[in-house]
Structure formats: C-alpha cells, structure tokens
Amino acid sequence: MALSEKTIEICKATAPVLTEYGEAITSKMYEILFRDYPETRALFGEAPEDQHKKLAAAIVAYASNMDNLDVLGKSVEGMAQRHVATRVKPEHYPMVGLSLLAAIKEVLGDAATEDIIEAWKEAYFFLGDILIAREKEIYAA
Ligand code: HEM
C-alpha cells in the first residue's frame, strides 16, 4: 500500500515544525511510552538517553524523504538490525506510534490539527510495516 498524496503533502509541510520541536516531542514521547507501556523500558536497557532520541528523530527525518523511499532503504536496514538485536517485536509498534502521536498533540497543541495527526499516523505505520517485514526476515534467518 502506498501513502496517499495528501499524507505525503501534509507530512512534508509539517516536517520543519516537528524538527523544530523535535527535542520536546522526543522527550515527551518517551515519557508517555514508559508511563503507558512500562514493559518497553527493558528494551532500551542501558542505552544512553541520546541513543533513544535517534528513534523519534528518524521518524521525523523520514518526512523529508517521504516521496523518495529509496533514500530510506539503507537506514531501514540499520534500524531493523538494531531492533532485532534489542528484541523489538511487531506488537511494540502501536505503543511507540500512539505515544508519538500523543506527544505531537501535547507539544503542538491546537496547531496539531486532526488532518496533521491522521497524516503522521498513516506515515508512521507505513514505515512501521516496512520495518516489521524486514525484522521478520532477520528473526527467521
Ligand atoms: C517507525 C518506527 C521506528 C523507527 C523509525 C525507529 C528508528 C530507530 C532508529 C533510527 C534507531 C537507532 C538505530 C541505530 O542506533 O543504529 C532505533 C533504535 C531502537 N529502537 Fe526503534 N524505531 C521505530 C520503532 C521502534 C519500536 C516500535 C520500538 C519498541 C519499543 C523501538 C525500539 C528501539 C530500540 C530498543 C532501539 C535501540 C536503542 C539502543 O539500545 O541503542 N523502535 N530505532
């Protein structure tokens, strides 16, 4: 399934804002993730905090290349390898996704319209499905 034109347009248009508030969104995302889904804490083990931040930063950075998914190919492989090494599973994706969307809403407030949240939701799960598929192959190998 491809991303809709509308989603690509909205994500690209809002990527600069998300990048500007990236630090705040990222911190908030982890706060929500670890509060609502404490079982995800263990996955991050002893990783330094700035390491965690790569995750949300990658999600936001991805918006800039949304209509050029080939560019993502190489980073997808690295993420998938790291995820398998830390035992990330498909069921964790909605946890991170919902936490990320909640963080965007909280940080951007009224600026985060329904359309914007919907677009980011679609984009997140689109990338999530690509990662899940690659991780499944690596787990099976
Ligand atoms: C679309 C969704 C996601 C994206 C774009 C993403 C992106 C990334 C990136 C860029 C890294 C750093 C890779 C590296 O250090 O080379 C990473 C690591 C990691 N991610 Fe994800 N991630 C996603 C979903 C998830 C989910 C659902 C979980 C589960 C809670 C998760 C947990 C982790 C963990 C545990 C690490 C390793 C941290 C460490 O110990 O260094 N990620 N992710």
Short mmCIF file of C-alpha atoms and ligand atoms in Angstrom, two decimals:
data_model
loop_
_atom_site.label_atom_id
_atom_site.label_comp_id
_atom_site.label_asym_id
_atom_site.label_seq_id
_atom_site.Cartn_x
_atom_site.Cartn_y
_atom_site.Cartn_z
CA MET A 1 0.00 0.00 0.00
CA ALA A 2 1.31 3.40 -0.97
CA LEU A 3 1.00 6.57 1.04
CA SER A 4 -1.68 8.96 -0.15
CA GLU A 5 -0.68 12.20 -1.85
CA LYS A 6 -2.43 14.10 0.90
CA THR A 7 -0.41 12.37 3.60
CA ILE A 8 2.87 12.99 1.79
CA GLU A 9 1.96 16.63 1.32
CA ILE A 10 0.97 17.19 4.95
CA CYS A 11 3.96 15.36 6.40
CA LYS A 12 6.43 17.23 4.22
CA ALA A 13 4.78 20.54 5.06
CA THR A 14 4.86 19.87 8.81
CA ALA A 15 8.30 18.22 8.98
CA PRO A 16 10.09 21.54 9.69
CA VAL A 17 7.80 22.23 12.65
CA LEU A 18 8.28 18.74 14.02
CA THR A 19 12.03 19.11 13.59
CA GLU A 20 11.99 22.45 15.39
CA TYR A 21 10.13 20.89 18.32
CA GLY A 22 11.92 17.57 17.85
CA GLU A 23 13.66 17.65 21.21
CA ALA A 24 10.43 18.36 23.11
CA ILE A 25 8.40 15.83 21.13
CA THR A 26 11.02 13.14 21.61
CA SER A 27 11.29 13.62 25.36
CA LYS A 28 7.52 13.68 25.69
CA MET A 29 7.20 10.56 23.55
CA TYR A 30 9.46 8.55 25.85
CA GLU A 31 7.73 9.90 28.92
CA ILE A 32 4.38 8.69 27.55
CA LEU A 33 5.79 5.40 26.22
CA PHE A 34 7.43 4.42 29.51
CA ARG A 35 4.44 5.59 31.55
CA ASP A 36 1.74 3.83 29.49
CA TYR A 37 3.79 0.83 28.36
CA PRO A 38 6.39 0.23 31.09
CA GLU A 39 7.25 -3.14 29.53
CA THR A 40 9.05 -1.26 26.73
CA ARG A 41 11.59 0.16 29.19
CA ALA A 42 13.59 -3.06 29.29
CA LEU A 43 14.12 -3.00 25.52
CA PHE A 44 16.20 0.12 25.87
CA GLY A 45 18.42 -1.48 28.50
CA GLU A 46 21.35 0.69 29.38
CA ALA A 47 21.26 2.73 26.17
CA PRO A 48 22.21 6.36 26.79
CA GLU A 49 19.35 8.80 26.51
CA ASP A 50 20.59 10.40 23.31
CA GLN A 51 20.54 6.96 21.73
CA HIS A 52 16.81 6.71 22.40
CA LYS A 53 16.36 10.01 20.70
CA LYS A 54 17.54 8.60 17.39
CA LEU A 55 14.25 6.75 17.16
CA ALA A 56 11.99 9.78 17.19
CA ALA A 57 14.49 11.82 15.21
CA ALA A 58 14.42 9.16 12.50
CA ILE A 59 10.65 9.21 12.35
CA VAL A 60 10.64 12.96 11.90
CA ALA A 61 13.56 12.98 9.44
CA TYR A 62 11.75 10.43 7.36
CA ALA A 63 9.13 13.02 6.43
CA SER A 64 11.67 14.86 4.32
CA ASN A 65 12.22 11.78 2.16
CA MET A 66 8.68 10.61 2.12
CA ASP A 67 8.25 10.79 -1.64
CA ASN A 68 11.64 9.19 -2.20
CA LEU A 69 11.54 5.98 -0.21
CA ASP A 70 14.71 4.63 -1.86
CA VAL A 71 16.72 7.06 0.22
CA LEU A 72 15.33 5.30 3.28
CA GLY A 73 16.50 1.87 2.19
CA LYS A 74 19.87 1.96 3.89
CA SER A 75 18.63 3.42 7.16
CA VAL A 76 15.81 0.87 7.28
CA GLU A 77 18.37 -1.94 7.28
CA GLY A 78 20.32 -0.39 10.17
CA MET A 79 17.18 0.21 12.21
CA ALA A 80 15.88 -3.31 11.56
CA GLN A 81 19.19 -4.86 12.65
CA ARG A 82 19.28 -2.79 15.85
CA HIS A 83 15.63 -3.61 16.56
CA VAL A 84 16.20 -7.34 16.23
CA ALA A 85 19.30 -7.09 18.43
CA THR A 86 17.19 -5.39 21.13
CA ARG A 87 14.23 -7.79 20.59
CA VAL A 88 11.73 -5.24 19.30
CA LYS A 89 8.55 -7.05 18.19
CA PRO A 90 5.59 -6.10 15.94
CA GLU A 91 3.33 -5.56 18.96
CA HIS A 92 5.58 -2.72 20.13
CA TYR A 93 4.89 -0.59 17.06
CA PRO A 94 1.43 0.64 18.09
CA MET A 95 2.84 1.54 21.52
CA VAL A 96 5.51 3.78 20.03
CA GLY A 97 3.10 5.11 17.40
CA LEU A 98 0.40 6.11 19.87
CA SER A 99 2.99 7.65 22.19
CA LEU A 100 4.49 9.63 19.34
CA LEU A 101 1.11 10.96 18.19
CA ALA A 102 0.14 11.86 21.74
CA ALA A 103 3.45 13.68 22.15
CA ILE A 104 2.94 15.63 18.91
CA LYS A 105 -0.53 16.66 20.11
CA GLU A 106 0.71 17.69 23.52
CA VAL A 107 3.66 19.70 22.25
CA LEU A 108 1.98 21.36 19.26
CA GLY A 109 -1.38 21.88 20.95
CA ASP A 110 -4.03 23.40 18.67
CA ALA A 111 -1.54 23.54 15.79
CA ALA A 112 -1.77 19.75 15.57
CA THR A 113 -5.00 19.53 13.59
CA GLU A 114 -6.88 16.29 13.00
CA ASP A 115 -5.54 16.21 9.42
CA ILE A 116 -1.95 16.52 10.62
CA ILE A 117 -2.33 13.79 13.23
CA GLU A 118 -4.02 11.48 10.70
CA ALA A 119 -1.23 12.05 8.16
CA TRP A 120 1.51 11.28 10.69
CA LYS A 121 -0.37 8.24 11.87
CA GLU A 122 -0.54 6.88 8.33
CA ALA A 123 3.12 7.71 7.70
CA TYR A 124 4.33 6.15 10.96
CA PHE A 125 2.53 2.86 10.38
CA PHE A 126 3.65 2.80 6.75
CA LEU A 127 7.29 2.92 7.84
CA GLY A 128 6.48 0.61 10.74
CA ASP A 129 5.16 -2.04 8.34
CA ILE A 130 8.35 -1.84 6.26
CA LEU A 131 10.45 -2.32 9.41
CA ILE A 132 8.27 -5.14 10.76
CA ALA A 133 8.55 -7.02 7.43
CA ARG A 134 12.35 -6.71 7.33
CA GLU A 135 12.67 -7.63 11.03
CA LYS A 136 10.57 -10.73 10.45
CA GLU A 137 13.09 -11.87 7.82
CA ILE A 138 16.04 -11.21 10.12
CA TYR A 139 14.40 -13.05 13.05
CA ALA A 140 13.69 -16.01 10.77
CA ALA A 141 17.22 -16.19 9.37
C1 HEM B 1 8.61 3.58 12.57
C2 HEM B 1 9.07 3.23 13.76
C3 HEM B 1 10.51 3.29 14.22
C4 HEM B 1 11.59 3.97 13.73
C5 HEM B 1 11.65 4.89 12.55
C6 HEM B 1 12.72 3.65 14.58
C7 HEM B 1 14.01 4.14 14.43
C8 HEM B 1 15.11 3.77 15.17
C9 HEM B 1 16.47 4.21 14.97
C10 HEM B 1 16.91 5.18 13.89
C11 HEM B 1 17.25 3.61 15.89
C12 HEM B 1 18.76 3.77 16.07
C13 HEM B 1 19.46 2.70 15.26
C14 HEM B 1 20.94 2.70 15.50
O1 HEM B 1 21.40 3.04 16.59
O2 HEM B 1 21.63 2.35 14.55
C15 HEM B 1 16.39 2.77 16.68
C16 HEM B 1 16.81 2.01 17.74
C17 HEM B 1 15.97 1.41 18.63
N1 HEM B 1 14.61 1.37 18.55
FE1 HEM B 1 13.49 1.97 17.01
N2 HEM B 1 12.31 2.79 15.57
C18 HEM B 1 10.97 2.55 15.38
C19 HEM B 1 10.18 1.75 16.17
C20 HEM B 1 10.56 1.18 17.36
C21 HEM B 1 9.69 0.45 18.26
C22 HEM B 1 8.23 0.13 18.00
C23 HEM B 1 10.43 0.10 19.33
C24 HEM B 1 9.95 -0.65 20.56
C25 HEM B 1 9.68 -0.05 21.70
C26 HEM B 1 11.78 0.60 19.12
C27 HEM B 1 12.84 0.43 19.97
C28 HEM B 1 14.15 0.69 19.66
C29 HEM B 1 15.27 0.26 20.47
C30 HEM B 1 15.18 -0.54 21.77
C31 HEM B 1 16.43 0.72 19.83
C32 HEM B 1 17.86 0.53 20.28
C33 HEM B 1 18.27 1.55 21.31
C34 HEM B 1 19.69 1.23 21.70
O3 HEM B 1 19.87 0.42 22.58
O4 HEM B 1 20.57 1.75 21.06
N3 HEM B 1 11.82 1.25 17.91
N4 HEM B 1 15.09 2.89 16.23
#
